[in-house]
XYZ file of C-alpha atoms in Angstrom:
695
model
C 35.537 83.354 76.354
C 35.166 87.069 76.929
C 37.139 87.800 73.761
C 34.176 86.580 71.697
C 32.097 89.554 72.807
C 34.466 91.939 71.020
C 33.895 90.291 67.628
C 31.435 91.547 65.049
C 28.886 89.205 63.483
C 31.073 88.043 60.571
C 34.165 87.631 62.725
C 32.207 85.621 65.282
C 30.723 83.446 62.543
C 34.220 82.621 61.324
C 35.601 81.930 64.801
C 32.802 79.551 65.872
C 32.519 77.911 62.438
C 31.684 74.271 63.227
C 34.414 72.763 61.065
C 35.564 71.992 57.574
C 37.566 74.157 55.179
C 36.863 77.881 55.464
C 38.097 80.845 53.454
C 37.833 84.063 55.473
C 38.017 86.907 52.977
C 39.309 89.664 55.246
C 39.247 93.075 53.589
C 41.649 95.870 54.493
C 41.232 97.051 58.079
C 38.620 94.401 58.957
C 40.493 92.734 61.830
C 41.927 89.640 60.158
C 44.625 89.034 62.788
C 42.080 89.410 65.554
C 39.846 86.874 63.817
C 42.611 84.321 63.262
C 44.037 84.533 66.783
C 40.505 84.373 68.226
C 39.939 81.204 66.190
C 43.040 79.573 67.665
C 42.040 80.622 71.184
C 38.499 79.306 70.610
C 39.814 75.915 69.480
C 42.023 75.648 72.569
C 39.263 76.628 74.993
C 36.952 74.135 73.268
C 39.394 71.392 74.227
C 41.751 71.098 71.264
C 45.324 70.152 72.191
C 47.378 73.291 71.318
C 50.250 71.168 70.004
C 47.899 69.777 67.343
C 47.255 73.248 65.905
C 49.484 74.575 63.099
C 49.268 78.237 62.109
C 51.591 79.804 59.535
C 52.211 83.397 58.538
C 54.867 85.362 56.632
C 57.035 87.267 59.097
C 58.656 86.294 62.365
C 57.300 89.465 63.947
C 53.731 88.549 62.984
C 54.213 85.012 64.300
C 55.477 86.280 67.667
C 52.685 88.825 68.031
C 49.997 86.311 67.091
C 51.293 83.741 69.559
C 51.380 86.321 72.344
C 47.785 87.303 71.584
C 46.679 83.675 71.839
C 48.536 83.241 75.135
C 46.916 86.419 76.479
C 43.486 84.992 75.630
C 43.996 81.419 76.841
C 46.982 81.345 79.184
C 50.440 79.703 78.974
C 48.863 76.414 77.878
C 48.849 77.878 74.360
C 52.649 78.049 74.112
C 52.721 74.634 72.444
C 50.772 75.872 69.397
C 52.805 75.460 66.198
C 52.789 79.121 65.157
C 55.584 79.778 62.653
C 56.488 81.376 59.378
C 56.393 78.935 56.455
C 60.190 78.715 56.454
C 60.410 78.207 60.229
C 57.847 75.403 59.969
C 59.894 73.792 57.201
C 62.975 73.992 59.416
C 61.143 72.130 62.187
C 60.265 69.324 59.778
C 63.803 69.090 58.409
C 65.427 68.946 61.848
C 63.476 65.769 62.451
C 63.391 64.138 59.028
C 66.046 65.496 56.648
C 68.121 62.342 57.086
C 65.325 60.455 55.335
C 66.173 62.226 52.072
C 68.781 60.550 49.834
C 71.231 63.464 50.002
C 73.338 62.536 53.041
C 72.036 65.280 55.313
C 72.279 65.033 59.102
C 69.881 66.796 61.528
C 72.546 69.366 62.500
C 72.670 70.991 59.037
C 73.194 74.761 58.751
C 70.920 77.288 57.029
C 72.764 79.804 54.829
C 71.743 83.338 53.866
C 71.906 85.233 50.561
C 75.499 86.377 51.006
C 76.603 82.818 51.772
C 74.854 81.650 48.615
C 76.637 84.208 46.452
C 80.028 83.303 47.933
C 79.440 79.589 47.270
C 78.280 80.226 43.694
C 81.308 82.433 43.078
C 83.657 79.744 44.419
C 82.086 77.079 42.203
C 82.581 79.228 39.105
C 86.259 79.693 39.980
C 86.743 75.976 40.748
C 85.303 75.104 37.335
C 87.973 77.230 35.684
C 85.392 79.653 34.299
C 85.848 83.414 34.065
C 83.944 84.966 36.974
C 83.526 88.180 34.978
C 81.354 86.323 32.482
C 78.677 85.666 35.110
C 76.407 87.662 37.377
C 76.629 85.912 40.731
C 73.524 87.662 42.039
C 71.719 86.861 38.806
C 72.630 83.187 39.145
C 71.444 83.178 42.758
C 68.072 84.511 41.651
C 67.929 82.096 38.726
C 68.657 79.108 40.970
C 65.887 80.199 43.347
C 63.441 80.505 40.442
C 64.509 77.098 39.147
C 63.893 75.492 42.526
C 60.653 77.174 43.526
C 58.977 76.822 40.133
C 60.360 73.293 39.694
C 61.625 74.048 36.220
C 62.926 71.031 34.310
C 66.061 72.492 32.770
C 68.166 75.590 32.201
C 68.526 77.549 28.999
C 72.329 77.520 29.144
C 74.576 74.532 29.812
C 77.010 76.539 31.983
C 74.197 77.655 34.281
C 73.063 74.069 34.815
C 76.606 72.893 35.552
C 77.126 75.655 38.097
C 73.756 74.876 39.697
C 74.566 71.169 40.012
C 77.921 71.973 41.616
C 76.212 74.456 43.925
C 73.673 71.874 45.045
C 76.362 69.212 45.492
C 78.447 71.592 47.578
C 75.478 72.386 49.840
C 74.771 68.725 50.433
C 78.412 67.779 50.976
C 78.805 70.662 53.418
C 75.544 70.043 55.306
C 74.080 73.357 54.175
C 70.573 74.305 53.048
C 69.371 77.590 51.580
C 66.038 79.310 52.200
C 64.361 77.679 49.219
C 65.359 74.267 50.558
C 63.430 74.999 53.766
C 60.236 74.714 51.718
C 61.279 72.328 48.960
C 62.783 69.573 51.099
C 59.748 69.286 53.423
C 57.535 69.064 50.337
C 59.816 66.410 48.881
C 59.653 64.480 52.158
C 55.850 64.586 52.162
C 55.632 63.612 48.487
C 58.124 60.732 48.585
C 57.921 59.268 52.095
C 54.305 58.205 52.781
C 54.813 57.323 56.457
C 55.996 60.845 57.313
C 53.257 62.479 55.274
C 50.617 60.316 56.947
C 52.036 61.064 60.395
C 51.711 64.833 60.002
C 48.376 64.617 58.217
C 47.034 62.844 61.293
C 49.052 64.757 63.869
C 47.802 68.243 63.034
C 44.072 68.530 63.624
C 43.751 72.127 62.432
C 45.792 74.151 59.940
C 45.431 77.933 59.767
C 47.092 80.303 57.280
C 47.504 84.069 57.625
C 47.956 86.417 54.604
C 46.909 83.609 52.288
C 46.972 85.912 49.245
C 50.780 85.992 49.525
C 51.313 82.211 49.297
C 53.307 80.765 46.394
C 53.004 77.429 44.584
C 55.201 75.422 46.992
C 53.485 76.812 50.093
C 50.083 75.930 48.683
C 51.257 72.380 47.935
C 52.373 72.013 51.571
C 49.029 73.350 52.807
C 47.103 71.004 50.539
C 48.986 67.938 51.748
C 48.672 68.830 55.447
C 44.960 69.543 55.190
C 43.669 66.925 52.759
C 42.819 64.282 55.426
C 41.118 66.175 58.279
C 40.174 69.151 56.038
C 40.084 71.472 59.038
C 41.781 74.253 57.107
C 41.153 77.896 58.005
C 42.691 80.506 55.709
C 42.537 84.276 56.077
C 43.418 86.622 53.239
C 42.280 89.205 50.748
C 42.834 88.521 47.033
C 42.277 92.241 46.397
C 45.519 92.884 48.305
C 47.607 90.356 46.392
C 50.513 92.519 45.181
C 53.566 90.266 45.454
C 53.606 88.259 42.238
C 57.182 89.451 41.655
C 58.110 87.455 44.779
C 56.298 84.362 43.565
C 52.873 84.862 45.169
C 50.253 82.993 43.135
C 47.016 84.953 42.778
C 45.157 81.816 41.679
C 45.745 80.022 45.001
C 42.427 81.398 46.259
C 40.589 79.626 43.430
C 42.674 76.482 43.912
C 41.709 76.361 47.591
C 38.007 76.700 46.871
C 38.297 74.044 44.159
C 40.452 71.546 46.048
C 38.668 71.849 49.401
C 35.176 72.911 48.352
C 35.576 75.551 51.019
C 32.918 77.743 52.554
C 33.499 81.457 52.436
C 32.915 84.187 55.007
C 33.548 87.804 54.060
C 34.787 90.391 56.542
C 33.798 93.782 55.128
C 33.336 95.817 58.319
C 36.261 98.214 58.120
C 37.635 99.720 61.339
C 40.128 102.089 59.721
C 38.697 104.465 57.145
C 35.774 106.809 56.622
C 33.182 105.712 54.083
C 33.835 108.058 51.170
C 37.414 106.751 51.073
C 36.118 103.182 51.170
C 33.574 103.903 48.442
C 36.335 105.146 46.160
C 38.451 102.064 46.894
C 35.478 99.749 46.336
C 34.692 101.455 43.049
C 38.300 101.175 41.847
C 38.732 97.468 42.576
C 35.455 96.596 40.838
C 37.241 97.224 37.541
C 39.198 94.019 38.165
C 37.315 91.217 36.456
C 39.342 88.402 38.025
C 38.179 88.570 41.643
C 37.664 85.223 43.380
C 36.076 86.954 46.376
C 34.373 90.289 45.687
C 33.327 92.501 48.600
C 32.433 96.092 49.511
C 34.049 97.639 52.551
C 31.995 99.794 54.923
C 32.718 101.422 58.265
C 30.864 103.098 61.106
C 33.167 106.145 61.013
C 30.783 108.296 58.986
C 31.136 109.581 55.447
C 34.190 111.734 56.109
C 35.890 113.758 53.379
C 35.856 112.606 49.785
C 39.237 111.843 48.238
C 40.899 114.916 46.739
C 42.079 114.696 43.133
C 44.806 117.232 42.356
C 45.784 118.175 38.819
C 49.121 120.007 38.654
C 50.692 121.625 35.615
C 54.093 120.129 36.414
C 55.968 118.025 38.931
C 57.134 121.091 40.869
C 53.584 122.223 41.491
C 52.539 118.722 42.491
C 55.277 118.507 45.109
C 54.498 122.030 46.383
C 50.834 121.142 46.671
C 51.684 118.071 48.748
C 54.096 120.027 50.948
C 51.619 122.862 51.532
C 48.819 120.471 52.350
C 51.004 118.531 54.787
C 51.858 121.789 56.546
C 48.178 122.749 56.684
C 47.165 119.360 58.104
C 49.990 119.529 60.627
C 48.754 122.919 61.810
C 45.324 121.343 62.230
C 46.813 118.768 64.595
C 47.766 115.760 62.457
C 51.265 114.559 63.445
C 53.825 114.246 60.676
C 54.182 110.507 61.293
C 50.458 110.088 60.652
C 50.956 111.239 57.058
C 52.410 109.245 54.165
C 53.382 110.066 50.584
C 53.129 106.947 48.434
C 54.571 106.398 44.967
C 55.002 103.453 42.618
C 58.816 103.447 42.300
C 61.618 104.565 44.602
C 63.069 106.917 41.989
C 59.975 109.126 42.352
C 60.912 110.160 45.888
C 63.531 112.727 44.846
C 61.231 115.605 43.874
C 59.320 115.288 47.152
C 62.526 115.032 49.172
C 63.795 118.259 47.607
C 60.553 120.110 48.261
C 60.181 118.828 51.839
C 63.712 119.969 52.628
C 62.955 123.438 51.244
C 59.702 123.522 53.206
C 61.401 122.232 56.382
C 59.118 119.214 56.570
C 60.768 116.325 58.441
C 60.549 113.063 56.514
C 61.865 109.527 56.349
C 62.224 107.189 53.389
C 60.231 104.274 54.739
C 61.775 100.927 53.922
C 64.499 102.636 51.921
C 67.042 105.424 51.964
C 67.170 108.997 50.771
C 67.744 109.533 47.053
C 71.030 111.305 47.730
C 72.162 108.622 50.198
C 71.795 105.752 47.736
C 74.999 103.960 46.809
C 74.838 104.650 43.110
C 74.064 108.362 43.613
C 76.908 108.790 46.103
C 79.261 107.007 43.684
C 78.266 109.255 40.777
C 78.655 112.406 42.870
C 82.061 111.180 44.093
C 83.260 110.821 40.488
C 82.070 114.362 39.739
C 83.665 115.914 42.839
C 86.961 114.181 42.122
C 86.929 115.354 38.497
C 86.551 118.921 39.776
C 89.367 118.556 42.307
C 91.936 115.735 42.142
C 92.980 116.471 45.738
C 89.732 114.999 47.114
C 91.197 111.813 48.625
C 87.939 110.941 50.370
C 86.070 110.639 47.100
C 88.972 108.904 45.355
C 88.909 106.126 47.950
C 85.193 105.655 47.373
C 85.353 105.150 43.608
C 88.887 104.114 42.625
C 87.692 100.501 42.516
C 84.218 101.270 41.126
C 83.633 99.371 38.901
C 86.131 96.677 39.985
C 89.706 97.326 38.812
C 91.564 94.658 40.812
C 92.635 97.232 43.380
C 92.473 95.472 46.722
C 92.367 96.977 50.199
C 96.098 96.391 50.736
C 96.964 98.238 47.510
C 94.700 101.121 48.494
C 96.384 101.339 51.897
C 99.800 101.442 50.226
C 98.592 104.270 47.974
C 97.300 106.244 50.931
C 100.570 105.783 52.816
C 102.683 106.767 49.777
C 100.616 109.944 49.424
C 101.305 110.810 53.054
C 105.026 110.048 52.702
C 105.375 112.288 49.638
C 102.900 114.911 50.879
C 100.857 114.454 47.706
C 97.234 113.741 46.929
C 96.464 110.072 46.465
C 95.645 110.915 42.839
C 99.203 112.167 42.188
C 100.762 109.392 44.292
C 99.435 106.791 41.838
C 102.545 107.383 39.707
C 104.894 106.489 42.585
C 103.221 103.706 44.600
C 104.570 100.149 44.357
C 101.772 97.598 44.149
C 101.007 94.468 42.130
C 101.015 94.889 38.325
C 97.242 94.336 38.178
C 96.566 96.947 40.861
C 99.017 99.399 39.256
C 97.276 99.080 35.900
C 93.880 99.539 37.571
C 95.081 102.717 39.292
C 96.615 104.148 36.132
C 93.486 103.371 34.107
C 91.422 105.103 36.784
C 93.699 108.151 36.743
C 93.525 108.452 32.967
C 89.724 108.124 33.025
C 89.404 110.884 35.626
C 91.713 113.180 33.594
C 89.497 112.629 30.549
C 86.361 113.462 32.552
C 88.064 116.588 33.958
C 89.092 117.764 30.472
C 85.583 117.115 29.136
C 84.184 119.280 31.949
C 86.385 122.156 30.753
C 84.623 122.134 27.378
C 81.071 121.728 28.722
C 78.490 124.479 28.855
C 75.436 122.633 30.185
C 75.061 120.580 33.380
C 72.647 118.416 31.388
C 75.657 116.798 29.656
C 77.311 115.499 32.825
C 75.594 112.160 33.387
C 75.899 110.931 29.797
C 79.638 111.625 29.864
C 80.083 110.114 33.317
C 78.270 106.881 32.536
C 80.085 106.493 29.205
C 83.524 106.953 30.753
C 83.034 104.941 33.964
C 80.967 102.074 32.466
C 79.022 102.223 35.732
C 75.658 101.203 34.294
C 77.229 98.230 32.504
C 78.752 97.107 35.808
C 75.358 97.286 37.530
C 73.828 95.114 34.831
C 76.662 92.605 35.195
C 76.119 92.445 38.961
C 72.582 91.207 38.359
C 71.493 92.889 41.573
C 67.846 92.380 42.548
C 67.460 96.149 42.389
C 69.886 96.839 39.525
C 67.064 98.328 37.442
C 66.156 100.673 40.307
C 69.779 101.764 40.628
C 70.002 102.490 36.916
C 66.753 104.469 37.021
C 68.109 106.507 39.934
C 71.238 107.367 37.944
C 69.083 108.397 35.014
C 67.047 110.621 37.294
C 70.213 112.252 38.647
C 70.394 113.748 35.154
C 67.133 115.536 35.997
C 68.809 117.168 39.001
C 71.591 118.577 36.834
C 69.215 119.537 34.028
C 67.262 121.705 36.441
C 70.515 123.146 37.777
C 71.084 124.785 34.410
C 67.996 126.918 35.048
C 68.604 127.493 38.762
C 72.191 128.708 38.841
C 74.209 131.424 37.153
C 77.840 131.612 36.075
C 80.217 129.327 34.214
C 79.702 125.590 33.927
C 82.042 124.959 36.860
C 80.415 127.637 39.013
C 76.957 126.200 38.367
C 78.172 122.672 39.066
C 79.754 123.667 42.375
C 76.529 125.419 43.429
C 74.548 122.302 42.534
C 76.885 120.020 44.504
C 76.780 122.369 47.490
C 73.001 122.298 47.454
C 72.989 118.497 47.359
C 75.389 118.443 50.321
C 72.978 120.608 52.281
C 70.143 118.277 51.421
C 72.049 115.236 52.622
C 73.218 116.856 55.843
C 69.754 118.101 56.718
C 68.263 114.697 56.043
C 70.731 113.041 58.397
C 70.181 115.547 61.201
C 66.421 115.018 61.485
C 65.523 112.844 64.472
C 63.898 109.521 63.744
C 60.537 110.579 65.191
C 57.457 112.385 63.944
C 58.390 112.396 60.284
C 56.304 112.136 57.144
C 56.700 108.728 55.515
C 57.868 108.634 51.907
C 57.354 105.113 50.634
C 56.430 102.754 47.853
C 53.061 101.044 48.234
C 54.601 97.648 48.923
C 56.497 98.925 51.963
C 53.379 100.200 53.763
C 51.060 97.248 53.203
C 49.515 96.537 56.598
C 50.084 100.080 57.901
C 47.637 102.952 58.244
C 47.851 106.761 58.356
C 45.452 109.614 59.042
C 46.394 111.211 55.712
C 47.711 109.500 52.586
C 49.020 111.214 49.439
C 49.109 108.967 46.370
C 51.346 110.915 43.996
C 52.532 110.686 40.375
C 49.299 108.954 39.348
C 50.112 108.975 35.648
C 49.757 106.476 32.800
C 53.065 104.793 32.088
C 54.170 105.282 35.701
C 51.190 103.949 37.634
C 50.171 101.741 35.961
C 53.663 101.330 34.565
C 54.595 100.892 30.927
C 55.394 97.219 31.462
C 51.882 96.500 32.687
C 49.996 98.164 29.844
C 50.076 95.134 27.547
C 48.874 92.584 30.104
C 45.431 92.405 31.692
C 46.904 90.336 34.559
C 49.547 92.967 35.322
C 47.067 95.825 35.013
C 44.857 94.118 37.579
C 47.801 93.697 39.955
C 48.665 97.379 39.497
C 45.049 98.211 40.333
C 45.346 96.086 43.476
C 48.447 98.077 44.414
C 46.415 101.286 44.080
C 43.639 99.706 46.160
C 46.147 98.891 48.906
C 47.308 102.509 48.836
C 43.806 103.933 49.136
C 42.893 101.654 52.037
C 45.882 102.881 54.093
C 44.065 106.212 54.618
C 41.953 106.726 57.724
C 40.640 110.284 57.278
C 42.264 112.063 54.335
C 43.141 110.707 50.912
C 44.791 112.707 48.130
C 45.512 111.516 44.592
C 47.636 113.740 42.366
C 49.191 113.893 38.916
C 50.992 116.392 36.712
C 50.812 117.202 33.002
C 54.587 117.526 32.714
C 57.322 115.763 34.650
C 61.095 115.764 34.350
C 62.077 112.101 34.672
C 65.300 110.323 33.741
C 66.685 113.583 32.419
C 63.948 114.405 29.921
C 60.586 116.136 30.005
C 57.660 113.737 30.045
C 54.123 114.750 29.058
C 51.669 112.539 30.888
C 48.058 111.527 30.926
C 46.275 110.978 34.231
C 46.261 107.410 35.489
C 43.177 105.409 34.623
C 42.910 104.666 38.342
C 41.914 108.283 39.000
C 38.847 108.087 36.797
C 37.984 104.580 37.990
C 38.020 105.597 41.669
C 36.282 108.956 41.333
C 32.967 109.112 43.174
C 30.186 111.687 43.051
C 29.436 113.684 46.179
C 26.542 116.001 46.939
C 28.710 119.083 47.536
C 31.098 118.551 44.625
C 30.361 116.246 41.695
C 33.906 116.305 40.378
C 36.323 117.292 43.097
C 39.601 118.425 41.569
C 41.760 120.821 43.631
C 41.330 121.915 47.208
C 42.014 125.520 46.302
C 43.901 127.368 43.638
C 46.373 128.997 46.019
C 47.708 125.671 47.263
C 49.434 124.940 43.967
C 52.207 127.406 44.856
C 54.889 126.891 47.443
C 55.144 130.612 48.114
C 52.250 132.954 48.836
C 52.005 136.735 48.998
C 53.310 137.892 52.379
C 55.601 134.911 52.975
C 58.992 135.667 54.477
C 61.921 134.012 52.737
C 65.679 133.716 53.050
C 67.885 133.806 49.946
C 71.446 132.478 50.016
C 72.807 135.694 48.476
C 70.132 138.388 48.835
C 69.270 137.585 52.446
C 65.814 138.192 53.954
C 62.857 139.122 51.811
C 59.073 139.290 51.584
C 57.001 137.810 48.748
C 55.016 140.529 46.966
C 53.252 138.311 44.444
C 53.458 134.944 42.672
C 52.682 134.638 38.957
C 52.850 131.175 37.447
C 56.202 129.842 38.735
C 57.772 133.280 39.292
C 57.869 134.907 42.730
C 58.377 138.660 43.014
C 60.314 139.252 46.241
C 61.343 142.470 47.980
C 64.799 142.157 49.558
C 66.647 144.557 51.826
C 68.883 147.285 50.385
C 70.894 147.142 48.153
C 69.235 144.189 46.391
C 65.693 145.528 46.052
C 62.947 143.687 44.152
C 63.851 140.451 42.361
C 61.866 137.986 40.247
C 62.929 134.411 40.984
C 61.575 130.940 40.311
C 59.615 130.021 43.428
C 61.205 126.558 43.241
C 64.731 127.970 43.160
C 66.893 126.018 45.637
C 68.514 129.216 46.944
C 65.177 130.243 48.508
C 63.588 128.803 51.595
C 60.518 129.926 53.463
C 61.116 131.138 57.035
C 58.927 132.169 59.919
C 58.095 135.829 60.319
C 60.137 137.466 63.053
C 58.164 139.008 65.889
């Protein structure tokens, strides 16, 4: 058992624990996976039959990696360990026993995905003679999942219950199960068929659970049943990293486990990731949570390191410039781009940093998401605008002619495209001549009239700030998103609102008529999108929400937009439970950092098209620690708040090459070649980009 020698004292204590229920409270970066896999290997080498060991985790990737680790430590004998995700374990049970349920299932049932669910729900609505437009299919899918997993007794609306009952009947008649069924049906089997429950209670001699803080009510019920006889239950998790309540994770499961099993507790607080001043700040922050079933203080042997940097910017521009400048400085010191991450609370907050990184030529990737300008709703909105400027833009017409739905099918669109080619007209003009179904013809004509109205409204506009309000009113796009009931409909709507910010700033950036300014703005966005697509998928700064990077680590982490009402968000301010979860999200962010941690906020921020005056997040004050060299560390240096510095070489889209003479507030004084001379320009102006000095 050579692997035991690599364990620290707490890890070893957990691995060789003599038996009985054990709660291993594994803090961030403390080697929880190593501890759990070592426990499985130890049980096998002590003589336990691997097939009598059940270990469950949350992703297939984690399950595969954990099983391979165990095999590496013990040999191929360990392949018979039951190491699955919760859903994969449920599938194993159902393949053997689903016929025992009174629903007519056979062992060769099929598991359906989300898209299959939505198609089935849609078909049931049509078969019932109901108007499909009156329902959000995605919303119903989510509602049915909530109904199942929370075991709610009834629905609020009669129609919803009828559709649900038809949906369930269809699944059973068609030998189909959805993902929720993979957990619910095994639980139902255990609760209603004693012989099967008893068999598995006696069959498994040890049950181990990874990432226990992410378990929901149904998963805990399964764990409780499987472990209540032998009580050899080993769970690993960190309540301080419980941040998935929106997915159903039950924070109280940690208390339930201690109560139901009278479990012992071992705390892993030896951190192998971060320096100690970062850990001290994280420890101090999380202590403000009063509801902590397993408190701990992380420490490491990596020395004190640098204290977290707290940056106070006057506005969102300066915050993004500060981050960009600091990333460039760290990169010059040898930190790879992919070892740096910029973390924010909501996806909509990425845009300002994307814009600044593009101007600063910093390669980046939206981790777990897509670029602001590549998002569906943004591309749709920009397509409407481009088409309103020029009706000959067939490419953009094809994107949005059926957005929102206008009963224009693919066949009708193909006929329109062909008619345009035959008559040598734009597709927009060909609408008057194409022969399609009456419904499609009406949809096309309504679309054409709407676009003419938008075009005419543009002719009377003076400010780019007016565009999004007009566009959303005419297209009814936001209403259509709400009707879709998409899981991320709110995010999409927020992104559209923030597109207003882009145009609002364009009023100050560009000169000329409304149309000239709008074309310049659209051209700049096109450059952004193209540049983003051309960057190779290596060595890029990660832009991400906190939830996407849980489990990852970086040499440098920037926690940005740390402002009240954003992080913590407005919705959390009235609930102590939600505030504590928000604080746990911040804790997760801080513990991603290995060497450098930055926390920043701005007094003013343009968000959703309007100027927002903000207060610093309470999490800044709560995490601030005192250091000997600086009792209240604020900014790294005053010069870093500007993107441009005296002596920088720049390239302007019109004026060409220039040298920065000075920077006052947000204004850069730049000397350009003859005949342009000296100009004063906003340093954030999109027509300027910093370039390397020519030798």
